[in-house]
PDB file of C-alpha atoms in Angstrom:
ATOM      1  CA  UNK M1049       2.704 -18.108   2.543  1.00  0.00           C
ATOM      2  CA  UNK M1050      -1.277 -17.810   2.279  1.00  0.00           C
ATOM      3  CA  UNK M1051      -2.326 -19.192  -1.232  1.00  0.00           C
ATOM      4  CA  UNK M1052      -3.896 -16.922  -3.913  1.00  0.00           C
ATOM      5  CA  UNK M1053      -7.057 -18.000  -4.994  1.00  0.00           C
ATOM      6  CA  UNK M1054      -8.374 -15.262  -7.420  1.00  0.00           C
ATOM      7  CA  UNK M1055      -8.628 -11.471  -8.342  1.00  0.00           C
ATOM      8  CA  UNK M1056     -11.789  -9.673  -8.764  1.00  0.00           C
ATOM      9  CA  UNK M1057     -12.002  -6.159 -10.109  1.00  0.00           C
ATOM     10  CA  UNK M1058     -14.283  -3.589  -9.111  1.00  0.00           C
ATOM     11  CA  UNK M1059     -17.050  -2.582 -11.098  1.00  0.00           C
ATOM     12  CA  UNK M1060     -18.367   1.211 -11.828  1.00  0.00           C
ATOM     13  CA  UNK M1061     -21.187   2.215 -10.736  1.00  0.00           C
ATOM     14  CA  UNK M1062     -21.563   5.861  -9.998  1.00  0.00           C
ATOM     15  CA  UNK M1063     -24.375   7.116  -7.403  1.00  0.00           C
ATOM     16  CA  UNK M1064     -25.338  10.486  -9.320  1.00  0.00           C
ATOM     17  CA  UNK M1065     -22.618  12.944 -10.150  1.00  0.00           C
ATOM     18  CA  UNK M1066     -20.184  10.726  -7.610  1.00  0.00           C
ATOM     19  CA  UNK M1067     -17.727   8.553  -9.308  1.00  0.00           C
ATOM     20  CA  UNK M1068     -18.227   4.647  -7.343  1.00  0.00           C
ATOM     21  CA  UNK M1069     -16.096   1.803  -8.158  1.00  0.00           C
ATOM     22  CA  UNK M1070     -18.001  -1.339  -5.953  1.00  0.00           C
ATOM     23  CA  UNK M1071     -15.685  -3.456  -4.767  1.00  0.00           C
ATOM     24  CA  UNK M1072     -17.660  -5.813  -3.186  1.00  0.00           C
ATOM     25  CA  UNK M1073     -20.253  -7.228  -3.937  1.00  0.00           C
ATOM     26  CA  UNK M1074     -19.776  -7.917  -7.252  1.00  0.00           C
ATOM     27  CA  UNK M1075     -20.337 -10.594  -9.900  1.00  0.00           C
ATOM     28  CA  UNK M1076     -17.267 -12.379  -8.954  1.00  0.00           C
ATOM     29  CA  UNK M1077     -17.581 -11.163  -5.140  1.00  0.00           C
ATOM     30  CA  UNK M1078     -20.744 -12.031  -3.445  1.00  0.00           C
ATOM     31  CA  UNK M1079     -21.849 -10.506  -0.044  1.00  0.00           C
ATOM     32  CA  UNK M1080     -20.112 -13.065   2.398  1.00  0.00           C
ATOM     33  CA  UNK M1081     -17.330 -14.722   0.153  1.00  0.00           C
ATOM     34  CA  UNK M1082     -15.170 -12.926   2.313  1.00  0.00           C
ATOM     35  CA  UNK M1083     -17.017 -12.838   5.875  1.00  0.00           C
ATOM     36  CA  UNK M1084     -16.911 -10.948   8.083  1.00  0.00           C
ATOM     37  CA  UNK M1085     -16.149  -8.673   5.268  1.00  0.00           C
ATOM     38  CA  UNK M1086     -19.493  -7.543   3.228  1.00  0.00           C
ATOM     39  CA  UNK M1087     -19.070  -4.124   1.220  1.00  0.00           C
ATOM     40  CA  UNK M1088     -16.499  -2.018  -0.291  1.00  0.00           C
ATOM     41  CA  UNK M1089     -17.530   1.189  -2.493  1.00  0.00           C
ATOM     42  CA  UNK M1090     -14.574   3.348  -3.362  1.00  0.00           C
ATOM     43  CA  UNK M1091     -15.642   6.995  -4.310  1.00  0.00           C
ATOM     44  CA  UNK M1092     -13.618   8.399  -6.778  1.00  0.00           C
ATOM     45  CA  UNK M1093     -11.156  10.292  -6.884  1.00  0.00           C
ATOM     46  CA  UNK M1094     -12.386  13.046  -8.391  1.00  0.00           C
ATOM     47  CA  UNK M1095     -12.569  16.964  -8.477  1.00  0.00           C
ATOM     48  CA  UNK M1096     -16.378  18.435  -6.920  1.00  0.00           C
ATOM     49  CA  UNK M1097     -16.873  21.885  -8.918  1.00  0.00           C
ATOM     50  CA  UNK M1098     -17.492  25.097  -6.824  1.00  0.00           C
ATOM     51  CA  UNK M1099     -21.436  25.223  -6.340  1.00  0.00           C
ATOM     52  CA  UNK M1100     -21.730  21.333  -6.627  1.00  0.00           C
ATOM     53  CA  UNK M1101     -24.761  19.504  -4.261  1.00  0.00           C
ATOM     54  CA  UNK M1102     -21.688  17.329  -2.393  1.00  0.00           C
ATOM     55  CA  UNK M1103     -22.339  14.043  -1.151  1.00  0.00           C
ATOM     56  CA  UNK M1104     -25.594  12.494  -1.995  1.00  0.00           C
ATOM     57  CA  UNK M1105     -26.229   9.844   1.287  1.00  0.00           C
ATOM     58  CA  UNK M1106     -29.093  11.440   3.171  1.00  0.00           C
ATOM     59  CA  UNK M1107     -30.316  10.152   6.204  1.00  0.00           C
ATOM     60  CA  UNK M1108     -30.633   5.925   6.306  1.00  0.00           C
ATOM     61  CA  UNK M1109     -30.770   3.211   8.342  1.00  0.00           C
ATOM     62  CA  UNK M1110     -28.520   0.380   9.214  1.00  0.00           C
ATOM     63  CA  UNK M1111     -28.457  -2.907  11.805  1.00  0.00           C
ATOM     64  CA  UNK M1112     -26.656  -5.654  12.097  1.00  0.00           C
ATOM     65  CA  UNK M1113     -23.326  -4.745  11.169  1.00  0.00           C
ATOM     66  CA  UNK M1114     -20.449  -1.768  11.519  1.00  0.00           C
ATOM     67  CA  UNK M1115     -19.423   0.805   8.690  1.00  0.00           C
ATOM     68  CA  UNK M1116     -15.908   2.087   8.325  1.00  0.00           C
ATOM     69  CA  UNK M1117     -15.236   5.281   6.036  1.00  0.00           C
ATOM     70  CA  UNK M1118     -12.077   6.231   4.995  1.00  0.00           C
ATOM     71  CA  UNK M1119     -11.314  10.296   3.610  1.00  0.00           C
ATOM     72  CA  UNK M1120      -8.463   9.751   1.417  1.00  0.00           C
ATOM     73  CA  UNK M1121      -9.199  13.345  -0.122  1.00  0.00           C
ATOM     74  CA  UNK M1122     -11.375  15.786   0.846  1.00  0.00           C
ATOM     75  CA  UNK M1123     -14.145  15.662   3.876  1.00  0.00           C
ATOM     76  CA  UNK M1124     -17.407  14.212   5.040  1.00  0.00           C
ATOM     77  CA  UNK M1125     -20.194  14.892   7.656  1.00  0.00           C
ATOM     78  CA  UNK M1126     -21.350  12.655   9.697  1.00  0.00           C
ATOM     79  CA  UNK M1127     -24.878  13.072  11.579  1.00  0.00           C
ATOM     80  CA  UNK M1128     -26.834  10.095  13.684  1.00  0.00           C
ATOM     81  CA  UNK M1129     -29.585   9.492  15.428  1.00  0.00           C
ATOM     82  CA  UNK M1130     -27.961   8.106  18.446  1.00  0.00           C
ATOM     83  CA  UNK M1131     -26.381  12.073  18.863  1.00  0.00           C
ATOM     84  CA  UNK M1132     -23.033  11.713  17.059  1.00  0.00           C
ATOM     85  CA  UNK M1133     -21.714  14.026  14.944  1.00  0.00           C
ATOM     86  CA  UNK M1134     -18.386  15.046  13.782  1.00  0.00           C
ATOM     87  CA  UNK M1135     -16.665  16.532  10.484  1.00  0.00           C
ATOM     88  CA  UNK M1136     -13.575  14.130   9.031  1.00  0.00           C
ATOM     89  CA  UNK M1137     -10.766  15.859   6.940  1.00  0.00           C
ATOM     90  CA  UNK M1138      -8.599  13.673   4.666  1.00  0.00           C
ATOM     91  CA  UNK M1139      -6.324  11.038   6.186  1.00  0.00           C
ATOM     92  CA  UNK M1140      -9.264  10.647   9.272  1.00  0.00           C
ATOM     93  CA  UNK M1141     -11.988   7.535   9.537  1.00  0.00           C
ATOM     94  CA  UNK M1142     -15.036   7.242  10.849  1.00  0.00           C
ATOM     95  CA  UNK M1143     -16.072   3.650  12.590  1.00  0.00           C
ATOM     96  CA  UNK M1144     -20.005   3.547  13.319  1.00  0.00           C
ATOM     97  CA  UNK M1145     -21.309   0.256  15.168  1.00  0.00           C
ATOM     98  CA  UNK M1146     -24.723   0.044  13.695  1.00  0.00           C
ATOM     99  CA  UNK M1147     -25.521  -2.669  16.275  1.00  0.00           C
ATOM    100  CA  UNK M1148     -29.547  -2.773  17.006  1.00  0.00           C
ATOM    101  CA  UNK M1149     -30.384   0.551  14.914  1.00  0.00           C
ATOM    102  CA  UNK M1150     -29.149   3.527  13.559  1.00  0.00           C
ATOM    103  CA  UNK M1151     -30.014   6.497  11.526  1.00  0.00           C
ATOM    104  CA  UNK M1152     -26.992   8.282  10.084  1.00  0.00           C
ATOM    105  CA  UNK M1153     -26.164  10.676   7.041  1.00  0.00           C
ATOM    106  CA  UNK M1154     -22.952  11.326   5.300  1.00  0.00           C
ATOM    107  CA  UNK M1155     -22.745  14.308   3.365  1.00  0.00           C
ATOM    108  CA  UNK M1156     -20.366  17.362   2.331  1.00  0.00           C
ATOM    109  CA  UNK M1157     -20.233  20.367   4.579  1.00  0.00           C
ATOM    110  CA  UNK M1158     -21.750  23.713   3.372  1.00  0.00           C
ATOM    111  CA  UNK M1159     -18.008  24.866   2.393  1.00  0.00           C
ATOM    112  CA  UNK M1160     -17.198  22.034   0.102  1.00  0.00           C
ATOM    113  CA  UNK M1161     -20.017  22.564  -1.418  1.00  0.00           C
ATOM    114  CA  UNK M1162     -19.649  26.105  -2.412  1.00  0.00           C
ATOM    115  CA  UNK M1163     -15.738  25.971  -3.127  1.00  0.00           C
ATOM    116  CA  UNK M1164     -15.481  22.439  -4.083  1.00  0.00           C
ATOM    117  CA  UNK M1165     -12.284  20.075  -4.033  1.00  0.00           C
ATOM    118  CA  UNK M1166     -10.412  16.889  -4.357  1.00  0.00           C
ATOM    119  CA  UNK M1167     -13.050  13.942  -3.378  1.00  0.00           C
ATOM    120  CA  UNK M1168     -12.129  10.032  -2.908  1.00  0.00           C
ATOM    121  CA  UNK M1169     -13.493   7.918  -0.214  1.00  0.00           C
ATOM    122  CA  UNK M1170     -13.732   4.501   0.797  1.00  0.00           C
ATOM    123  CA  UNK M1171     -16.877   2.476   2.888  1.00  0.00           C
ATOM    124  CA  UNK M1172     -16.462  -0.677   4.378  1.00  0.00           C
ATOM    125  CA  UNK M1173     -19.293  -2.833   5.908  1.00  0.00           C
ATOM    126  CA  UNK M1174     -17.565  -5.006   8.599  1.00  0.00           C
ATOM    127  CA  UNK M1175     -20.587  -7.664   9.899  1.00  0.00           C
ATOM    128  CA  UNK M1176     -21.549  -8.295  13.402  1.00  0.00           C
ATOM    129  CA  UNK M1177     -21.518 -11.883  14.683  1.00  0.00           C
ATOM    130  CA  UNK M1178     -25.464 -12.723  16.106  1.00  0.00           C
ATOM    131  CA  UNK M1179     -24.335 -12.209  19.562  1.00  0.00           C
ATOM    132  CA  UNK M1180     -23.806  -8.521  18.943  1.00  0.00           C
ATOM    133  CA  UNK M1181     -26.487  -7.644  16.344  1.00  0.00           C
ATOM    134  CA  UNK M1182     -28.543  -5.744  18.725  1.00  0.00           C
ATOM    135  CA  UNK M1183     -25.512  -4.235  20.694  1.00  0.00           C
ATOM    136  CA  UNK M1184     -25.771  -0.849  21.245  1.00  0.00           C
ATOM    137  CA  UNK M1185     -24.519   1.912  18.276  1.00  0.00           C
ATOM    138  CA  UNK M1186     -21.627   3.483  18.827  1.00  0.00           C
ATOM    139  CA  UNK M1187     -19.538   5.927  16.702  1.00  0.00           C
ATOM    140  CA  UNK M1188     -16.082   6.870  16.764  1.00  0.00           C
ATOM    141  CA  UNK M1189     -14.581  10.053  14.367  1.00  0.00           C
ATOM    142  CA  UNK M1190     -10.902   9.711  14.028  1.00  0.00           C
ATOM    143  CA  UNK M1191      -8.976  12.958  12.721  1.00  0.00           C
ATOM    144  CA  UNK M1192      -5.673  12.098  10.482  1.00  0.00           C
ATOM    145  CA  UNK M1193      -3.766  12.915  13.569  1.00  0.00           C
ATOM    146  CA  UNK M1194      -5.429  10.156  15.579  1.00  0.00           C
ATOM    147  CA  UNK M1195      -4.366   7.825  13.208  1.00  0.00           C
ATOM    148  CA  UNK M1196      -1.236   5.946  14.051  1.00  0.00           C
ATOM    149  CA  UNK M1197       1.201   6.555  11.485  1.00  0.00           C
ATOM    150  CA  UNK M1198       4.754   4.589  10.723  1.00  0.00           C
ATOM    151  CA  UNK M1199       7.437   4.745   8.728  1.00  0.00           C
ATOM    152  CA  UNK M1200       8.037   0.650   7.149  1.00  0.00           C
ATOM    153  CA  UNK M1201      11.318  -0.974   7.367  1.00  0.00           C
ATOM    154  CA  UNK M1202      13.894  -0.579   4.884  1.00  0.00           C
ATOM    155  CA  UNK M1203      12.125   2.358   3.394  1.00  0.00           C
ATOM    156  CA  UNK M1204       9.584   0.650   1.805  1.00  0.00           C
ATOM    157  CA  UNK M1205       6.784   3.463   2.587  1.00  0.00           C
ATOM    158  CA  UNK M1206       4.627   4.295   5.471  1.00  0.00           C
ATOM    159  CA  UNK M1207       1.754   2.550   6.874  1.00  0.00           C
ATOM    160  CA  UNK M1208      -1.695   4.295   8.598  1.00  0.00           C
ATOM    161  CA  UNK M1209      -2.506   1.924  11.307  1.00  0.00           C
ATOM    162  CA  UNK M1210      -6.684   2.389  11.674  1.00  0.00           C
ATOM    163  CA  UNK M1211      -7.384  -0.851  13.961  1.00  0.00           C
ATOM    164  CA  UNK M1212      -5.571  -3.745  15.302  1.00  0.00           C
ATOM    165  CA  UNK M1213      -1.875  -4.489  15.805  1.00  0.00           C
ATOM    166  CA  UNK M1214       0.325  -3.932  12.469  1.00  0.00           C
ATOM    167  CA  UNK M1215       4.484  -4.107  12.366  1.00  0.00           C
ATOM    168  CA  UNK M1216       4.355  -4.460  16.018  1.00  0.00           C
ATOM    169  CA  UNK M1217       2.240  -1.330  16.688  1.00  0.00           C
ATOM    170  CA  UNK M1218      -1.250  -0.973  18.585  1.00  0.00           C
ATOM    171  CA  UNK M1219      -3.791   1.290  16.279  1.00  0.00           C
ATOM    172  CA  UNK M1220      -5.195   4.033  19.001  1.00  0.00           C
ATOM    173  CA  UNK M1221      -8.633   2.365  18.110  1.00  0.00           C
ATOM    174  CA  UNK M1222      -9.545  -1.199  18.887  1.00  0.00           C
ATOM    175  CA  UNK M1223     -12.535  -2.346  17.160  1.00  0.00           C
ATOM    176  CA  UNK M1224     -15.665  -4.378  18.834  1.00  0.00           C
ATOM    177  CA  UNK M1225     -14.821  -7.681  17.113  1.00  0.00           C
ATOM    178  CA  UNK M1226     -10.872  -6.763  16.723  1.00  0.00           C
ATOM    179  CA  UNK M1227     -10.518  -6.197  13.087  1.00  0.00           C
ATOM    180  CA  UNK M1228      -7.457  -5.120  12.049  1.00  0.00           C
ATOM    181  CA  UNK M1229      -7.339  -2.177   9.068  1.00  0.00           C
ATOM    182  CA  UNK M1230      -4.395  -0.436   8.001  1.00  0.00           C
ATOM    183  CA  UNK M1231      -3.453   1.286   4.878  1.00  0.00           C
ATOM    184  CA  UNK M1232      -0.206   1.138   3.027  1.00  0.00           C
ATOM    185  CA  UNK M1233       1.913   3.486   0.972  1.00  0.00           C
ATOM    186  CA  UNK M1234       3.975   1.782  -0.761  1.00  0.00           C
ATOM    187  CA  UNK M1235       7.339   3.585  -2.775  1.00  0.00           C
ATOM    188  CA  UNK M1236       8.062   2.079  -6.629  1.00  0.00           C
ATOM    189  CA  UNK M1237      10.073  -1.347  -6.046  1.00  0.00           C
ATOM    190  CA  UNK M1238       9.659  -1.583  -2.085  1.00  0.00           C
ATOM    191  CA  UNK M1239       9.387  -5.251  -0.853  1.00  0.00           C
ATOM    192  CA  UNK M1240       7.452  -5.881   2.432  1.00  0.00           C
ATOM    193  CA  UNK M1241       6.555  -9.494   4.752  1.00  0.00           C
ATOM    194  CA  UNK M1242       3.890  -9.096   6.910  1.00  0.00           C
ATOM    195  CA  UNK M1243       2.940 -12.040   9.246  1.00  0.00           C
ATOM    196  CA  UNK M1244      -0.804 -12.902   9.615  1.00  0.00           C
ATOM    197  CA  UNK M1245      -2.998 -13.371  12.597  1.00  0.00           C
ATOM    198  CA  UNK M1246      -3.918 -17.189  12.680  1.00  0.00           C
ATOM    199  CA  UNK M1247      -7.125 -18.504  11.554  1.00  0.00           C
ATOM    200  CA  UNK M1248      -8.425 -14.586  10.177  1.00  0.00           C
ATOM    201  CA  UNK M1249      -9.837 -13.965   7.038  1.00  0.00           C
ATOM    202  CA  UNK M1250      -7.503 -11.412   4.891  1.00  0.00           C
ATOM    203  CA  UNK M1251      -9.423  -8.124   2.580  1.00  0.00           C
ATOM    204  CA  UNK M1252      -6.813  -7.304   0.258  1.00  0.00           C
ATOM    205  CA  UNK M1253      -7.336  -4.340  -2.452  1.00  0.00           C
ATOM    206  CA  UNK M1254      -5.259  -2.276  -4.106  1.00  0.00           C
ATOM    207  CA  UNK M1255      -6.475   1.278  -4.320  1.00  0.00           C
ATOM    208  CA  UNK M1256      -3.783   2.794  -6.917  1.00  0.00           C
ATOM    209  CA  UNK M1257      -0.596   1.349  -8.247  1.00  0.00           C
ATOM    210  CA  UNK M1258       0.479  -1.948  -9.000  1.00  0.00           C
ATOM    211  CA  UNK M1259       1.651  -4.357  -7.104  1.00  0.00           C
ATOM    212  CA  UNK M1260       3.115  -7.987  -6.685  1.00  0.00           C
ATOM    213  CA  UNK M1261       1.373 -10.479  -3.810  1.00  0.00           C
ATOM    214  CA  UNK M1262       2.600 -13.917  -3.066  1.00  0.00           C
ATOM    215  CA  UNK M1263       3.555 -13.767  -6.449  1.00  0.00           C
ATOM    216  CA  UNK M1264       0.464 -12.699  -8.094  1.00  0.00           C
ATOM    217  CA  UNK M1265       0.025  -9.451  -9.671  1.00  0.00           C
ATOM    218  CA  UNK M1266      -2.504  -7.111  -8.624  1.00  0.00           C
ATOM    219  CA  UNK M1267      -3.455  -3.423  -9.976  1.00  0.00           C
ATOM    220  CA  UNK M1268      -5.801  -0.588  -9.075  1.00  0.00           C
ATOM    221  CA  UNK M1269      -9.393  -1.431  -8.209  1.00  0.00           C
ATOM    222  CA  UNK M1270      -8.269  -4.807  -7.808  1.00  0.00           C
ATOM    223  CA  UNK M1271      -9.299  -7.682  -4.845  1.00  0.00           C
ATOM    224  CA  UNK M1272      -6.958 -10.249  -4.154  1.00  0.00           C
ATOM    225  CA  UNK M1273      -9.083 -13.141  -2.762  1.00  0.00           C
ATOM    226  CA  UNK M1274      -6.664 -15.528  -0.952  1.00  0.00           C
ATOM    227  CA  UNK M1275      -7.447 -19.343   0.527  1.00  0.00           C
ATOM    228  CA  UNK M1276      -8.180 -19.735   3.906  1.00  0.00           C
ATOM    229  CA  UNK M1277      -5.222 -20.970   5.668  1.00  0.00           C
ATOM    230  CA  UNK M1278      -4.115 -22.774   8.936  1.00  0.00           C
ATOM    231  CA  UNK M1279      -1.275 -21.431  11.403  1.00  0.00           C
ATOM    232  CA  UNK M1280       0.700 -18.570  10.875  1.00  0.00           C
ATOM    233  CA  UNK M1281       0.908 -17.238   7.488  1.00  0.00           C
ATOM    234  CA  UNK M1282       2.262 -14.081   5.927  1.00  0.00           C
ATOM    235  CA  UNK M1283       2.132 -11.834   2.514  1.00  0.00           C
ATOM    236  CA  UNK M1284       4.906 -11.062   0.594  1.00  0.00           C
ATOM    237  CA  UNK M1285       4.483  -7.649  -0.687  1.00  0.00           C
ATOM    238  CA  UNK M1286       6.853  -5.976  -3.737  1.00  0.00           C
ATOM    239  CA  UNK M1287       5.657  -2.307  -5.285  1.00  0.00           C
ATOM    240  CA  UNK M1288       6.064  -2.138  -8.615  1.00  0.00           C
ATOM    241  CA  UNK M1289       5.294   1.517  -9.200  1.00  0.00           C
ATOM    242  CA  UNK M1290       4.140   3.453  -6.260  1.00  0.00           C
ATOM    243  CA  UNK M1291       1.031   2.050  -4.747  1.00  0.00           C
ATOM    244  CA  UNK M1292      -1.307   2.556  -1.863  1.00  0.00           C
ATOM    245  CA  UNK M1293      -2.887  -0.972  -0.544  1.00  0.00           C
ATOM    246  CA  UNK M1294      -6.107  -1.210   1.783  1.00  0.00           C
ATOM    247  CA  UNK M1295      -5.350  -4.400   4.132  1.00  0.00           C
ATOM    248  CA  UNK M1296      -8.051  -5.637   6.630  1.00  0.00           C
ATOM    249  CA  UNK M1297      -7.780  -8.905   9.560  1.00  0.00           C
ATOM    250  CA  UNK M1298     -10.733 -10.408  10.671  1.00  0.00           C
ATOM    251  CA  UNK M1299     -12.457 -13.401  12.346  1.00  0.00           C
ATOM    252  CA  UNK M1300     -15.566 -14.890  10.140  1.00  0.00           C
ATOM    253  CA  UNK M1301     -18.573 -15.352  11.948  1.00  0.00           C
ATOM    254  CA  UNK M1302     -19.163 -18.376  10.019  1.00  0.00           C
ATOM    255  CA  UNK M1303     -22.953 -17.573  10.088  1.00  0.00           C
ATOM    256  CA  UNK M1304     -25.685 -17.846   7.748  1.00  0.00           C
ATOM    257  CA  UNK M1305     -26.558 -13.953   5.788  1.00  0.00           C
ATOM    258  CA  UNK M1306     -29.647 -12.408   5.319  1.00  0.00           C
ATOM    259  CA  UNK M1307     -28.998  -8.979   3.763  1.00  0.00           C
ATOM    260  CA  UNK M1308     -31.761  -6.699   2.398  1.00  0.00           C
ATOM    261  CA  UNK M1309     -30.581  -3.174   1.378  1.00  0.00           C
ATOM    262  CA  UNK M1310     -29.285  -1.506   4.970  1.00  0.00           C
ATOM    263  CA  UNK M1311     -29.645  -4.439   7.277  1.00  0.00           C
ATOM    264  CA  UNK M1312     -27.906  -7.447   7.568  1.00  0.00           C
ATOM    265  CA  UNK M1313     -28.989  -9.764   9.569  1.00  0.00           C
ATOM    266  CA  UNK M1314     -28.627 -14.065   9.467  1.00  0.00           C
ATOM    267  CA  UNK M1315     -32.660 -14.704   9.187  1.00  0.00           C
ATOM    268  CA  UNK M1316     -35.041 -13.582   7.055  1.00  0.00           C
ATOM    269  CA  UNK M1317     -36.946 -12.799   9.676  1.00  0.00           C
ATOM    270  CA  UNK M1318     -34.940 -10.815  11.220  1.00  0.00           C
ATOM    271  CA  UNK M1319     -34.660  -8.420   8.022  1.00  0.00           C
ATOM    272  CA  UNK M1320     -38.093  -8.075   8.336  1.00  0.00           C
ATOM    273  CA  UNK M1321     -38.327  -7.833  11.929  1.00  0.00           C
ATOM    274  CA  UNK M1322     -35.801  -4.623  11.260  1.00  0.00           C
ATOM    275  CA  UNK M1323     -37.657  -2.862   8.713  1.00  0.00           C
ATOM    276  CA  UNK M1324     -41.151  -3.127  11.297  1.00  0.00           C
ATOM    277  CA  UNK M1325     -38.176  -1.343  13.456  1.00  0.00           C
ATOM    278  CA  UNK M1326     -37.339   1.327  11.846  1.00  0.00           C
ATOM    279  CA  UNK M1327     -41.145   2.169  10.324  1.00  0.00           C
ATOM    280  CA  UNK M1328     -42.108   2.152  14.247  1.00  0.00           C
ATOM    281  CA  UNK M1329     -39.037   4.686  14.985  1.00  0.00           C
ATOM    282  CA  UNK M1330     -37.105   1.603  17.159  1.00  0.00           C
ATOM    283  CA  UNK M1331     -33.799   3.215  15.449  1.00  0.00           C
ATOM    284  CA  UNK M1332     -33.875   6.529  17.033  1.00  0.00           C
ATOM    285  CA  UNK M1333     -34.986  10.456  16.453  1.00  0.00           C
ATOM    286  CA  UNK M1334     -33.272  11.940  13.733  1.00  0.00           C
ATOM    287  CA  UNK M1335     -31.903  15.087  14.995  1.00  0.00           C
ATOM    288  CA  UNK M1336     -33.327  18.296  13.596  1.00  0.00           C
ATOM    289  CA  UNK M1337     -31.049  21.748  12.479  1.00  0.00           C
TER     290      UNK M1337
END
């Protein structure tokens, strides 16, 4: 069983009018404490008025690492400089591979923002080992229906495989640097073992619900920060009401971070080296319309 080492809750911190719980970093979580995972904001869940201004990320840059976006509720627009575009309904996930430079936005379509709706998101920053800092951005807009979906055994729920292998299933996406990412939903009192890949680091945060981990308790907002652990290991899982748990796989990079707003990079040179980038229009043409 992988040891429990500590929980960390999120902390508010709205962006505007949009409700933001940040899960990581925090002041218990630093960026890299649980490499090669960096950021998690959760937006809301809340209810956008009709006439509302939507979702306020405009266009940005990123390098050196990949963002994942989860539409619990509602939608999101996605627009990049490298040509992608696509428009995710709830239950889809977009996975953009920054790489060497990228320009993107994520905003609320016209629609949403005249009739309004149900709104709660999650963004994850997965980093990029050096070798594949400058690889080349790539995007990939899953619709709910892409998502491989399961029921779990003995009724305990269902599970929304994203990436990775989960329960003996193969998500339809495979990621650059093969993180895994699936979602539970959990019923009230359902018990659960999942085995562990050997040697990965394990994200574990409970969106809604409480729940009870290798005999820890864990509730909404809520990071369970386990010890790193040799051979195969597993989590014991038991619902205590019903609950919906994020649950990511991944290899450290075991490499030195330099972060600085959208980049992250392992130098500080390199930070700087990005910013020159993107001021000299390295990270693409931002497409117009």
């Amino acid at each position: 069983m992988l040891k429990f080492r500590n929980l960390h809750k999120a902390e508010r911190d709205d962006i505007g009018d949009l409700v933001t719980f940040r899960v990581m970093p925090t002041s218990t979580l630093e960026m890299g404490q649980l490499d090669p995972f960096l950021f998690l904001n959760h937006h809301g869940p809340q209810f956008y008025p009709p006439h509302n201004r939507g979702l306020p990320f405009s266009p940005h840059p990123h390098r050196g690492f990949e963002t994942v976006t989860y539409i619990r509720t509602g939608e999101l627009v996605h627009r990049d400089s490298g040509g992608y575009s696509s428009q995710i309904f709830a239950g889809g996930v977009q996975w953009m591979t920054a790489g060497r430079g990228l320009i993107h936005e994520e905003v609320s379509s016209l629609e949403f923002k005249a009739k309004g709706g149900e709104l709660e998101i999650l963004q994850l920053w997965v980093n990029l080992p050096a070798s594949l800092k400058m690889t080349e951005p790539a995007y990939k807009g899953m619709q709910k229906d892409e998502i491989r979906r399961i029921d779990l055994p003995d009724h305990a729920g269902s599970a929304e495989i994203i990436s990775g292998t989960w329960f003996g299933q193969s998500a339809h996406y495979q990621s650059l640097t093969h993180i895994g990412l699936v979602v539970l939903n959990l019923k009230a009192h359902a018990s659960l073992t999942i085995p562990l890949p050997a040697g990965e680091r394990v994200f574990f945060y409970v969106i809604q619900g409480v729940v009870t981990v290798n005999r820890h308790d864990a509730t909404d907002h809520q990071v369970v920060e386990f010890e790193d652990g040799e051979g195969n290991l597993e989590l014991d899982i038991h619902a205590q009401t019903d609950a919906c748990v994020y649950l990511a796989t991944g290899q450290p990079t075991r490499e030195p971070i330099a972060a600085h707003g959208p980049f992250v990079m392992n130098k500080p040179e390199e930070i700087h080296q990005a910013i020159r980038d993107f001021q000299a229009g390295k990270f693409g043409t931002w497409p117009e319309g």
